[in-house]
Short mmCIF file of C-alpha atoms and ligand atoms in Angstrom, two decimals:
data_model
loop_
_atom_site.label_atom_id
_atom_site.label_comp_id
_atom_site.label_asym_id
_atom_site.label_seq_id
_atom_site.Cartn_x
_atom_site.Cartn_y
_atom_site.Cartn_z
CA MET B 1 -145.96 241.98 -35.99
CA ILE B 2 -144.97 245.64 -35.99
CA LYS B 3 -146.99 247.63 -38.56
CA LYS B 4 -146.22 251.22 -37.64
CA ILE B 5 -143.02 252.67 -36.16
CA LEU B 6 -142.61 256.14 -34.69
CA VAL B 7 -139.03 257.32 -35.14
CA ALA B 8 -138.11 259.42 -32.11
CA ASN B 9 -135.33 261.29 -33.87
CA ARG B 10 -134.56 263.73 -36.67
CA GLY B 11 -132.13 264.30 -39.54
CA GLU B 12 -130.31 261.59 -41.42
CA ILE B 13 -130.86 258.79 -38.91
CA ALA B 14 -134.64 259.27 -38.89
CA ILE B 15 -134.66 258.91 -42.68
CA ARG B 16 -132.29 255.96 -42.55
CA VAL B 17 -134.68 254.07 -40.23
CA MET B 18 -137.72 255.05 -42.32
CA ARG B 19 -136.10 253.69 -45.49
CA THR B 20 -135.98 250.22 -43.97
CA CYS B 21 -139.55 250.60 -42.67
CA ARG B 22 -140.68 251.30 -46.22
CA GLU B 23 -138.86 248.24 -47.55
CA MET B 24 -140.52 246.12 -44.87
CA GLY B 25 -144.01 247.50 -45.58
CA ILE B 26 -144.09 249.21 -42.17
CA LYS B 27 -145.63 252.69 -41.87
CA SER B 28 -143.28 255.32 -40.46
CA VAL B 29 -144.18 258.27 -38.25
CA ALA B 30 -142.00 261.35 -37.82
CA VAL B 31 -141.94 263.62 -34.79
CA TYR B 32 -140.53 267.10 -35.16
CA SER B 33 -139.81 270.27 -33.26
CA GLU B 34 -141.05 273.65 -34.44
CA ALA B 35 -137.59 274.28 -35.93
CA ASP B 36 -137.88 271.10 -38.00
CA ARG B 37 -141.22 271.69 -39.75
CA SER B 38 -139.55 271.69 -43.16
CA SER B 39 -137.03 268.96 -42.34
CA MET B 40 -136.66 266.08 -44.80
CA HIS B 41 -137.57 263.39 -42.24
CA VAL B 42 -141.01 265.02 -41.88
CA ARG B 43 -141.49 264.87 -45.65
CA TYR B 44 -140.28 261.28 -45.90
CA ALA B 45 -142.56 259.81 -43.20
CA ASP B 46 -146.11 258.60 -43.74
CA GLU B 47 -147.34 260.76 -40.85
CA ALA B 48 -145.77 263.52 -38.76
CA TYR B 49 -146.47 265.11 -35.37
CA CYS B 50 -145.08 268.27 -33.83
CA ILE B 51 -143.73 267.57 -30.34
CA GLY B 52 -142.68 271.01 -29.12
CA PRO B 53 -140.41 274.02 -29.54
CA ALA B 54 -136.95 273.98 -31.07
CA PRO B 55 -134.71 273.20 -28.05
CA SER B 56 -134.36 269.41 -27.79
CA ASN B 57 -135.13 269.43 -24.05
CA GLU B 58 -138.55 270.84 -24.97
CA SER B 59 -139.18 268.44 -27.87
CA TYR B 60 -137.03 265.43 -28.84
CA LEU B 61 -136.14 264.73 -25.20
CA VAL B 62 -139.65 265.05 -23.76
CA ILE B 63 -140.81 261.48 -23.15
CA ASP B 64 -144.45 262.46 -22.51
CA ASN B 65 -144.74 264.27 -25.84
CA ILE B 66 -143.28 261.36 -27.78
CA ILE B 67 -145.50 258.79 -26.06
CA ASP B 68 -148.48 261.05 -26.69
CA ALA B 69 -147.67 261.21 -30.43
CA ALA B 70 -147.20 257.42 -30.55
CA LYS B 71 -150.62 256.90 -28.97
CA ARG B 72 -152.33 259.39 -31.24
CA CYS B 73 -151.06 257.60 -34.35
CA HIS B 74 -151.40 254.08 -32.86
CA ALA B 75 -147.74 253.20 -33.44
CA ASP B 76 -146.83 249.66 -32.27
CA ALA B 77 -143.18 250.53 -31.78
CA ILE B 78 -140.67 253.36 -31.32
CA HIS B 79 -137.21 253.43 -32.88
CA PRO B 80 -135.00 255.90 -30.98
CA GLY B 81 -132.14 256.20 -33.54
CA TYR B 82 -128.93 257.39 -31.84
CA GLY B 83 -128.47 260.29 -29.39
CA PHE B 84 -131.56 261.89 -27.79
CA LEU B 85 -133.47 259.16 -25.86
CA SER B 86 -131.75 256.16 -27.42
CA GLU B 87 -129.81 255.24 -24.26
CA ASN B 88 -132.40 256.39 -21.75
CA ALA B 89 -133.49 253.39 -19.70
CA GLY B 90 -136.48 255.34 -18.33
CA PHE B 91 -137.74 255.86 -21.87
CA ALA B 92 -137.42 252.13 -22.70
CA ASP B 93 -139.36 251.32 -19.50
CA ARG B 94 -142.02 253.89 -20.22
CA CYS B 95 -142.59 252.47 -23.71
CA GLU B 96 -143.05 249.02 -22.18
CA GLN B 97 -145.53 250.36 -19.59
CA GLU B 98 -147.53 252.00 -22.36
CA GLY B 99 -147.61 248.79 -24.40
CA ILE B 100 -145.33 250.20 -27.12
CA ILE B 101 -142.36 248.16 -28.30
CA PHE B 102 -139.00 249.93 -27.76
CA ILE B 103 -136.73 248.94 -30.65
CA GLY B 104 -133.59 248.45 -28.61
CA PRO B 105 -132.37 246.43 -25.62
CA SER B 106 -134.00 246.11 -22.20
CA SER B 107 -133.75 248.97 -19.71
CA HIS B 108 -131.63 246.63 -17.55
CA ALA B 109 -129.01 246.32 -20.31
CA ILE B 110 -129.09 250.08 -20.97
CA ASN B 111 -128.68 250.86 -17.26
CA THR B 112 -125.86 248.38 -16.66
CA MET B 113 -123.85 249.46 -19.71
CA GLY B 114 -124.72 253.17 -19.32
CA ASP B 115 -122.79 253.40 -16.09
CA LYS B 116 -119.14 252.84 -16.89
CA ILE B 117 -118.17 251.61 -13.42
CA THR B 118 -121.00 249.04 -13.31
CA ALA B 119 -120.12 247.99 -16.87
CA ARG B 120 -116.46 247.46 -15.89
CA GLN B 121 -117.53 245.28 -12.98
CA LYS B 122 -119.84 243.24 -15.23
CA MET B 123 -117.10 242.77 -17.83
CA LEU B 124 -114.58 241.64 -15.22
CA GLY B 125 -117.13 239.04 -14.12
CA ALA B 126 -117.62 237.87 -17.73
CA GLY B 127 -113.87 237.47 -18.35
CA VAL B 128 -113.68 240.38 -20.80
CA PRO B 129 -110.41 242.33 -20.47
CA VAL B 130 -110.88 245.89 -19.15
CA VAL B 131 -108.35 248.73 -18.98
CA PRO B 132 -106.36 248.41 -15.72
CA GLY B 133 -107.77 250.82 -13.14
CA THR B 134 -110.36 251.19 -10.38
CA SER B 135 -113.69 249.42 -10.34
CA GLU B 136 -115.32 251.58 -7.65
CA PRO B 137 -116.02 255.32 -7.66
CA ILE B 138 -113.12 257.30 -6.16
CA GLN B 139 -114.01 258.37 -2.61
CA GLU B 140 -110.63 259.21 -1.10
CA ILE B 141 -107.76 260.89 -2.89
CA ASP B 142 -105.15 258.89 -0.90
CA LYS B 143 -106.52 255.60 -2.17
CA ALA B 144 -106.62 256.98 -5.73
CA ILE B 145 -102.96 258.03 -5.47
CA LYS B 146 -102.07 254.50 -4.29
CA VAL B 147 -103.86 252.90 -7.27
CA ILE B 148 -102.27 255.35 -9.70
CA LYS B 149 -98.81 254.51 -8.30
CA GLU B 150 -99.55 250.83 -8.91
CA ILE B 151 -100.74 251.19 -12.51
CA GLY B 152 -98.34 254.04 -13.36
CA LEU B 153 -98.85 257.44 -14.95
CA PRO B 154 -100.31 258.68 -17.23
CA VAL B 155 -103.92 257.83 -16.32
CA MET B 156 -107.37 258.91 -17.43
CA VAL B 157 -109.93 260.09 -14.89
CA LYS B 158 -113.36 259.32 -16.32
CA ALA B 159 -116.91 260.12 -15.32
CA SER B 160 -118.90 256.95 -14.72
CA ALA B 161 -121.91 258.56 -16.40
CA GLY B 162 -119.76 260.09 -19.16
CA GLY B 163 -120.39 259.96 -22.88
CA GLY B 164 -119.73 261.78 -26.12
CA GLY B 165 -116.10 262.31 -25.16
CA LYS B 166 -117.12 264.46 -22.16
CA GLY B 167 -116.00 264.07 -18.56
CA MET B 168 -112.51 262.71 -19.29
CA ARG B 169 -109.18 264.05 -18.01
CA LEU B 170 -105.66 262.96 -18.77
CA ILE B 171 -103.24 263.09 -15.84
CA HIS B 172 -99.51 263.05 -16.60
CA GLU B 173 -97.92 264.01 -13.27
CA GLU B 174 -98.39 263.26 -9.59
CA SER B 175 -99.06 266.93 -8.82
CA GLU B 176 -102.05 266.86 -11.17
CA ILE B 177 -103.77 263.92 -9.44
CA GLU B 178 -105.68 265.69 -6.67
CA PRO B 179 -106.78 268.79 -8.64
CA GLY B 180 -107.51 266.57 -11.67
CA ILE B 181 -109.82 264.23 -9.75
CA LYS B 182 -111.62 267.11 -8.03
CA ALA B 183 -112.11 268.96 -11.31
CA ALA B 184 -113.36 265.78 -13.02
CA GLN B 185 -115.83 265.19 -10.17
CA SER B 186 -117.33 268.67 -10.38
CA GLU B 187 -117.37 268.54 -14.21
CA ALA B 188 -119.18 265.19 -14.06
CA LEU B 189 -121.70 266.53 -11.55
CA ALA B 190 -122.44 269.54 -13.72
CA ALA B 191 -122.67 267.59 -16.99
CA PHE B 192 -124.35 264.36 -15.86
CA GLY B 193 -125.75 265.06 -12.37
CA ASN B 194 -123.50 262.30 -11.01
CA ASP B 195 -120.01 262.94 -9.62
CA ALA B 196 -118.75 259.34 -9.65
CA VAL B 197 -115.36 259.14 -11.39
CA TYR B 198 -112.86 256.31 -11.76
CA ILE B 199 -109.32 255.79 -13.02
CA GLU B 200 -108.07 253.97 -16.08
CA LYS B 201 -104.52 253.49 -17.26
CA TYR B 202 -103.81 255.65 -20.26
CA ILE B 203 -103.14 253.38 -23.22
CA ASN B 204 -100.29 254.63 -25.39
CA SER B 205 -100.78 254.84 -29.16
CA PRO B 206 -104.41 253.87 -28.68
CA HIS B 207 -106.61 252.52 -31.43
CA HIS B 208 -110.37 252.61 -31.06
CA ILE B 209 -111.75 249.37 -32.48
CA GLU B 210 -115.34 248.33 -31.91
CA PHE B 211 -117.37 245.22 -32.65
CA GLN B 212 -120.94 245.21 -33.89
CA VAL B 213 -123.14 242.63 -32.16
CA LEU B 214 -126.65 241.36 -32.83
CA ALA B 215 -128.55 239.37 -30.22
CA ASP B 216 -132.12 238.09 -30.23
CA LYS B 217 -134.54 237.25 -27.41
CA HIS B 218 -133.91 233.50 -27.81
CA GLY B 219 -130.34 233.48 -26.54
CA ASN B 220 -128.60 233.81 -29.92
CA CYS B 221 -125.79 236.33 -30.18
CA ILE B 222 -123.35 236.99 -33.03
CA HIS B 223 -120.81 239.66 -33.94
CA LEU B 224 -120.48 241.36 -37.31
CA PHE B 225 -116.76 242.04 -37.05
CA GLU B 226 -114.94 245.26 -36.29
CA ARG B 227 -114.90 248.92 -37.19
CA GLU B 228 -111.73 250.99 -36.88
CA CYS B 229 -112.65 254.42 -35.48
CA SER B 230 -109.28 255.90 -34.54
CA VAL B 231 -109.54 259.05 -36.65
CA GLN B 232 -110.97 261.24 -33.90
CA ARG B 233 -111.18 264.94 -33.08
CA ARG B 234 -111.65 265.74 -29.40
CA HIS B 235 -112.49 262.05 -28.73
CA GLN B 236 -115.21 262.18 -31.41
CA LYS B 237 -115.07 259.91 -34.46
CA VAL B 238 -114.53 261.57 -37.81
CA VAL B 239 -113.73 258.67 -40.17
CA GLU B 240 -114.51 254.97 -39.71
CA GLU B 241 -113.50 251.96 -41.75
CA THR B 242 -113.85 248.21 -41.80
CA PRO B 243 -111.89 245.94 -41.74
CA SER B 244 -109.39 247.62 -39.42
CA PRO B 245 -106.00 248.00 -41.15
CA ILE B 246 -104.22 246.64 -38.06
CA MET B 247 -106.42 243.61 -37.35
CA THR B 248 -105.27 240.00 -37.69
CA PRO B 249 -107.62 237.01 -38.17
CA GLU B 250 -106.59 235.55 -34.79
CA VAL B 251 -107.18 238.73 -32.78
CA ARG B 252 -110.43 239.37 -34.67
CA LYS B 253 -111.73 235.98 -33.64
CA GLU B 254 -110.73 236.47 -30.02
CA MET B 255 -112.12 240.02 -29.79
CA GLY B 256 -115.34 238.93 -31.51
CA ALA B 257 -115.79 236.17 -28.92
CA HIS B 258 -115.22 238.68 -26.10
CA ALA B 259 -117.72 241.09 -27.68
CA VAL B 260 -120.33 238.33 -27.72
CA ALA B 261 -119.50 237.46 -24.09
CA ALA B 262 -119.91 241.13 -23.15
CA ALA B 263 -123.37 241.31 -24.76
CA ARG B 264 -124.43 238.01 -23.20
CA ALA B 265 -123.37 239.26 -19.75
CA VAL B 266 -126.28 241.74 -19.80
CA ASN B 267 -128.75 239.48 -21.66
CA TYR B 268 -128.53 241.85 -24.56
CA ALA B 269 -131.21 241.64 -27.28
CA SER B 270 -130.89 244.08 -30.19
CA ALA B 271 -128.04 245.64 -32.18
CA GLY B 272 -125.22 246.97 -30.01
CA THR B 273 -121.55 247.89 -30.12
CA ILE B 274 -118.70 246.84 -27.88
CA GLU B 275 -115.92 249.43 -27.96
CA PHE B 276 -112.34 248.41 -27.24
CA ILE B 277 -109.17 250.37 -26.83
CA VAL B 278 -106.26 248.58 -28.49
CA ASP B 279 -102.52 249.23 -28.23
CA ASP B 280 -99.90 248.83 -30.95
CA ASN B 281 -99.31 245.22 -29.94
CA LEU B 282 -103.01 244.42 -30.33
CA ASN B 283 -103.60 244.10 -26.59
CA TYR B 284 -107.23 245.10 -26.26
CA TYR B 285 -109.45 246.27 -23.41
CA PHE B 286 -113.20 246.85 -23.09
CA LEU B 287 -113.99 250.58 -23.14
CA GLU B 288 -117.78 250.69 -23.13
CA MET B 289 -120.90 249.34 -24.81
CA ASN B 290 -123.21 251.52 -26.88
CA THR B 291 -126.67 250.04 -26.49
CA ARG B 292 -128.06 251.46 -29.74
CA LEU B 293 -127.44 251.86 -33.44
CA GLN B 294 -124.15 253.68 -34.11
CA VAL B 295 -123.59 256.54 -36.55
CA GLU B 296 -121.03 254.36 -38.33
CA HIS B 297 -123.25 251.27 -38.72
CA PRO B 298 -123.45 251.52 -42.56
CA ILE B 299 -119.84 250.37 -43.12
CA THR B 300 -120.68 247.09 -41.37
CA GLU B 301 -123.91 246.80 -43.36
CA ARG B 302 -121.96 247.19 -46.59
CA VAL B 303 -119.12 244.79 -45.84
CA VAL B 304 -121.17 242.10 -44.09
CA GLY B 305 -124.32 242.51 -46.22
CA VAL B 306 -126.80 242.90 -43.35
CA ASP B 307 -129.42 245.64 -42.84
CA LEU B 308 -128.95 246.33 -39.12
CA VAL B 309 -132.20 248.28 -38.76
CA LYS B 310 -134.13 245.40 -40.34
CA GLU B 311 -132.51 243.01 -37.85
CA GLN B 312 -133.38 245.35 -34.95
CA ILE B 313 -137.02 245.31 -36.06
CA ASN B 314 -137.02 241.52 -36.49
CA ILE B 315 -135.55 241.09 -33.00
CA ALA B 316 -138.19 243.46 -31.58
CA ASN B 317 -140.75 241.21 -33.30
CA ASN B 318 -139.36 238.29 -31.26
CA LEU B 319 -137.96 236.56 -34.32
CA PRO B 320 -134.81 234.46 -33.95
CA LEU B 321 -131.67 235.75 -35.71
CA ARG B 322 -131.49 234.82 -39.38
CA TYR B 323 -127.71 234.52 -39.35
CA LYS B 324 -125.27 232.19 -37.67
CA GLN B 325 -121.73 233.34 -36.89
CA GLU B 326 -120.27 230.99 -39.49
CA ASP B 327 -122.58 232.46 -42.21
CA LEU B 328 -120.95 235.87 -41.91
CA LYS B 329 -117.85 237.15 -43.63
CA GLN B 330 -116.27 240.45 -44.45
CA ASN B 331 -116.46 241.27 -48.11
CA GLY B 332 -114.24 244.10 -49.39
CA HIS B 333 -113.61 247.37 -47.62
CA ALA B 334 -115.87 250.26 -46.54
CA ILE B 335 -115.06 253.76 -45.28
CA GLU B 336 -117.42 256.34 -43.81
CA VAL B 337 -116.80 260.04 -43.27
CA ARG B 338 -119.01 262.34 -41.21
CA ILE B 339 -119.92 265.60 -42.90
CA TYR B 340 -120.49 268.46 -40.46
CA ALA B 341 -121.87 271.94 -41.05
CA GLU B 342 -118.76 273.56 -39.63
CA ASP B 343 -115.77 275.45 -40.91
CA PRO B 344 -112.67 273.26 -40.75
CA ASP B 345 -110.51 276.22 -41.75
CA ASN B 346 -111.80 278.34 -38.87
CA ASN B 347 -111.34 276.11 -35.84
CA PHE B 348 -114.37 273.97 -36.79
CA MET B 349 -116.80 276.78 -35.99
CA PRO B 350 -120.42 275.65 -36.47
CA SER B 351 -121.84 276.90 -39.74
CA PRO B 352 -125.61 276.64 -39.64
CA GLY B 353 -127.58 278.45 -42.34
CA LYS B 354 -129.25 278.06 -45.69
CA VAL B 355 -128.03 275.47 -48.17
CA MET B 356 -127.95 277.22 -51.54
CA HIS B 357 -126.86 274.31 -53.65
CA ILE B 358 -126.07 270.64 -53.04
CA THR B 359 -124.68 268.02 -55.40
CA GLU B 360 -124.47 264.64 -53.71
CA PRO B 361 -121.88 262.16 -54.90
CA LEU B 362 -123.24 259.17 -56.80
CA GLY B 363 -121.80 256.23 -58.68
CA LEU B 364 -120.47 252.76 -58.08
CA GLY B 365 -119.91 251.88 -54.44
CA VAL B 366 -121.21 255.16 -52.97
CA ARG B 367 -123.91 255.52 -50.29
CA HIS B 368 -124.99 258.86 -48.97
CA ASP B 369 -127.13 259.10 -45.81
CA GLY B 370 -128.14 262.73 -45.51
CA TYR B 371 -131.13 264.98 -45.05
CA VAL B 372 -130.38 268.48 -46.29
CA TYR B 373 -131.72 269.78 -49.58
CA GLU B 374 -131.42 272.96 -51.63
CA GLY B 375 -133.09 275.88 -49.88
CA TYR B 376 -133.12 274.07 -46.50
CA THR B 377 -131.94 276.09 -43.52
CA ILE B 378 -129.89 274.02 -41.08
CA PRO B 379 -131.14 274.88 -37.58
CA MET B 380 -128.57 275.76 -34.95
CA PHE B 381 -130.27 273.78 -32.18
CA TYR B 382 -128.99 270.30 -32.97
CA ASP B 383 -125.92 268.28 -33.80
CA PRO B 384 -124.11 269.86 -36.77
CA MET B 385 -123.70 266.52 -38.59
CA ILE B 386 -125.56 266.80 -41.89
CA SER B 387 -124.67 263.55 -43.60
CA LYS B 388 -122.55 260.47 -43.81
CA LEU B 389 -120.73 259.46 -46.92
CA ILE B 390 -119.95 255.76 -47.21
CA VAL B 391 -117.95 254.07 -49.92
CA TRP B 392 -117.24 250.44 -50.63
CA ALA B 393 -114.61 248.83 -52.87
CA PRO B 394 -113.00 245.39 -53.13
CA THR B 395 -109.76 246.61 -51.51
CA ARG B 396 -108.79 249.31 -49.01
CA LYS B 397 -106.67 251.11 -51.59
CA GLU B 398 -109.60 251.35 -53.99
CA ALA B 399 -111.94 252.41 -51.18
CA VAL B 400 -109.63 255.33 -50.31
CA GLU B 401 -109.50 256.32 -53.99
CA ARG B 402 -113.27 256.06 -54.25
CA MET B 403 -113.73 258.23 -51.16
CA LYS B 404 -111.43 260.88 -52.66
CA ARG B 405 -113.53 260.84 -55.83
CA ALA B 406 -116.82 261.02 -53.89
CA LEU B 407 -115.58 263.92 -51.73
CA TYR B 408 -114.41 265.72 -54.87
CA ALA B 409 -117.90 265.38 -56.37
CA TYR B 410 -119.70 266.47 -53.18
CA LYS B 411 -120.55 270.17 -53.51
CA ILE B 412 -122.48 272.22 -50.97
CA THR B 413 -122.71 276.00 -51.08
CA GLY B 414 -124.27 278.45 -48.63
CA ILE B 415 -122.70 276.82 -45.56
CA LYS B 416 -119.21 275.65 -44.69
CA THR B 417 -118.67 271.91 -44.30
CA SER B 418 -115.94 269.54 -43.19
CA ILE B 419 -115.55 268.18 -46.77
CA PRO B 420 -112.18 269.93 -47.45
CA PHE B 421 -110.79 268.60 -44.15
CA LEU B 422 -111.94 265.06 -44.95
CA SER B 423 -110.28 265.28 -48.37
CA ARG B 424 -107.04 266.21 -46.62
CA VAL B 425 -107.43 263.16 -44.33
CA MET B 426 -107.77 260.94 -47.43
CA ASN B 427 -104.53 262.39 -48.77
CA THR B 428 -102.50 262.06 -45.57
CA PRO B 429 -99.81 259.36 -45.95
CA ALA B 430 -100.47 257.79 -42.51
CA PHE B 431 -104.13 257.31 -43.41
CA VAL B 432 -103.45 256.12 -46.94
CA GLU B 433 -101.03 253.53 -45.54
CA GLY B 434 -103.38 252.54 -42.68
CA ARG B 435 -100.79 253.47 -40.03
CA TYR B 436 -102.70 255.61 -37.58
CA ASN B 437 -104.05 255.75 -34.03
CA THR B 438 -106.27 258.18 -32.10
CA HIS B 439 -103.48 260.78 -32.23
CA PHE B 440 -103.74 260.87 -36.03
CA ILE B 441 -105.14 264.42 -36.28
CA GLN B 442 -102.70 265.99 -33.85
CA ASP B 443 -99.75 264.06 -35.36
CA ASN B 444 -100.55 265.05 -38.94
CA GLN B 445 -101.22 268.76 -38.66
CA GLN B 446 -98.95 269.58 -41.58
CA TYR B 447 -101.24 267.60 -43.91
CA LEU B 448 -104.54 268.53 -42.29
CA GLU B 449 -104.26 272.26 -41.77
CA PRO B 450 -105.78 274.48 -44.45
CA LYS B 451 -103.12 275.13 -47.01
CA ASP B 452 -101.98 278.70 -46.84
CA ASP B 453 -101.15 277.57 -50.28
CA ALA B 454 -97.88 279.27 -51.17
CA SER B 455 -97.76 277.58 -54.56
CA GLN B 456 -101.27 278.79 -55.32
CA LYS B 457 -100.20 282.34 -54.40
CA ILE B 458 -97.20 282.06 -56.71
CA ARG B 459 -99.52 280.85 -59.50
CA ASP B 460 -101.89 283.76 -58.83
CA VAL B 461 -99.06 286.31 -58.96
CA ALA B 462 -97.72 284.75 -62.19
CA ALA B 463 -101.20 284.92 -63.75
CA ILE B 464 -101.63 288.57 -62.78
CA THR B 465 -98.17 289.46 -64.11
CA ALA B 466 -98.92 287.71 -67.42
CA PHE B 467 -102.27 289.52 -67.64
CA VAL B 468 -100.73 292.94 -66.95
CA ASP B 469 -98.04 292.18 -69.51
CA TYR B 470 -100.68 291.18 -72.08
CA ILE B 471 -102.72 294.33 -71.42
CA SER B 472 -99.72 296.60 -71.72
CA LYS B 473 -98.88 294.97 -75.08
CA ILE B 474 -102.44 295.59 -76.31
CA GLU B 475 -102.25 299.10 -74.94
CA SER B 476 -99.04 299.86 -76.78
CA LYS B 477 -100.65 298.60 -80.00
CA THR B 478 -103.81 300.67 -79.47
CA ARG B 479 -102.01 303.69 -78.06
CA VAL B 480 -103.38 305.67 -81.00
CA SER B 481 -106.80 304.18 -81.46
CA SER B 482 -109.07 304.37 -84.42
CA ASN B 483 -110.98 307.30 -83.00
CA GLY B 484 -107.74 309.18 -82.76
CA SER B 485 -107.68 309.28 -78.96
CA SER B 486 -104.68 308.01 -77.12
CA VAL B 487 -106.80 306.04 -74.63
CA SER B 488 -107.00 302.25 -74.88
CA ASN B 489 -110.33 300.49 -75.32
CA TRP B 490 -109.88 298.83 -71.86
CA LYS B 491 -109.42 302.20 -70.20
CA ALA B 492 -112.24 303.74 -72.17
CA PHE B 493 -114.49 300.88 -71.09
CA GLY B 494 -113.51 301.46 -67.49
CA ARG B 495 -114.13 305.21 -67.76
CA LYS B 496 -117.53 304.73 -69.39
CA LYS B 497 -118.49 302.38 -66.57
CA SER B 498 -117.42 304.82 -63.88
CA LEU B 499 -119.32 307.62 -65.61
CA ASN B 500 -122.42 305.40 -65.70
CA ARG B 501 -122.03 304.81 -61.99
CA LEU B 502 -122.11 308.58 -61.37
P1 LIG I 601 -117.18 258.40 -24.33
O1 LIG I 601 -118.19 257.46 -23.73
O2 LIG I 601 -117.26 259.77 -23.72
O3 LIG I 601 -117.20 258.41 -25.83
P2 LIG I 601 -114.96 256.52 -24.23
O4 LIG I 601 -114.66 255.82 -22.97
O5 LIG I 601 -115.70 255.75 -25.28
O6 LIG I 601 -115.76 257.87 -23.88
O7 LIG I 601 -113.63 257.10 -24.87
C1 LIG I 601 -113.64 257.95 -25.99
C2 LIG I 601 -112.25 258.03 -26.60
O8 LIG I 601 -111.29 258.52 -25.64
C3 LIG I 601 -111.68 256.71 -27.04
O9 LIG I 601 -112.11 256.35 -28.33
C4 LIG I 601 -110.18 256.97 -26.98
O10 LIG I 601 -109.77 257.72 -28.10
C5 LIG I 601 -110.03 257.86 -25.77
N1 LIG I 601 -109.76 257.06 -24.54
C6 LIG I 601 -110.66 256.64 -23.65
N2 LIG I 601 -110.10 255.92 -22.66
C7 LIG I 601 -108.79 255.88 -22.93
C8 LIG I 601 -107.64 255.27 -22.28
N3 LIG I 601 -107.75 254.58 -21.16
N4 LIG I 601 -106.43 255.44 -22.85
C9 LIG I 601 -106.29 256.15 -23.99
N5 LIG I 601 -107.31 256.74 -24.65
C10 LIG I 601 -108.55 256.61 -24.13
#
């Protein structure tokens, strides 16, 4: 049984994993870069090891340094969190070679699902619907044009090795096909060292809906229902909720069965996520599988009542799943928002720096997974996400109200954050009514842009006018003051101050 886990990550996710370790009586080990010496995950862990300088390719991404730390502290297992090495098949293999348990799926599953073209082929074989398009890398433009004519414009050109919203191009017109493919190929080569690209039909009014799966090493596989992740900025999730406002019980059942089939197709054993793209008529297509814990996993934990990290550890310990599909149900509604250190009112510019003050929201139905504290300086080397705020309530309407209340109570000074933007999302009619797709942000600019608040300006002007009026009334009363001068006390005060300044 695992007794000590090294968490090969930083920030909120490292702490999130360590919390479960503590509950399970497992010792946790932090690794940190030189820029993270005073980071909360280092304080929270039972032991901590420095693994290199600030840039992640000299620390959090250096397999040798992490393995070295794991050996020094005699860790039985490594939890990779998300990002960094979490979907690196070579890292999973290396752990195995060194006799350290990798808390995640096999390198075979990571490899198969990590390459989008291979994953599409696998899914077709398993009877899981995929977006119409090509299932081989594009070699010749002529053939690509033929396929595009068959499936119809618009199409997406995607990098097979793509991720994080990178390496995707939307093509609307025939004239864009050749330059679009060539540009995507060179972009993919530069970003991922692999120029394989393929074509997918562009789904109109797309919804991003994903299914959480859990599979053990004894052939058991279940799903933990869906998460709706259609509020996206530049193909990156901003708000997630479960259940999805557009889901029906029938489609949920069907999609859940396809998610399980997808995981089974690669002999998956751990927690994983099957992402689907869904149109307005609830036609759904496999998009990709994330072979790791997701940022948005807490909403599933809250609604289904399962600690996903605990289950990952149990699976890594070779235990059979504790749950059967029929044991699970969705209870109430959960919403998560991602809080970034960036300025939503200045084109989402990163805003690293020192946190002067932080008041985290508390109260019924609120969970806050964060890592910054007062006096902490957010380094500029890593992802700007500083926390996740998760709320739960019996109904969606109450969950939205609770999120508004929690965002109102969440105060951070010293840096800019996305909190004001997220509050505007919670007040946008399309979100409140659950009628939105991945175009939500671009379609609702009038609600989401910072208010050049005309009404506030009018209120300010009115207040100033009233003040000036009040002062002039006082002045006229004190025109001849008690000391016999004709200068008001306000003016005298001002003069005294300016004399002091001299
Ligand atoms: P990545 O691995 O880079 O995150 P995904 O394939 O998961 O890329 O797609 C990210 C997002 O891009 C989706 O959530 C969706 O909003 C949009 N998208 C991807 N493929 C399509 C498509 N075929 N049609 C419409 N939108 C798409």
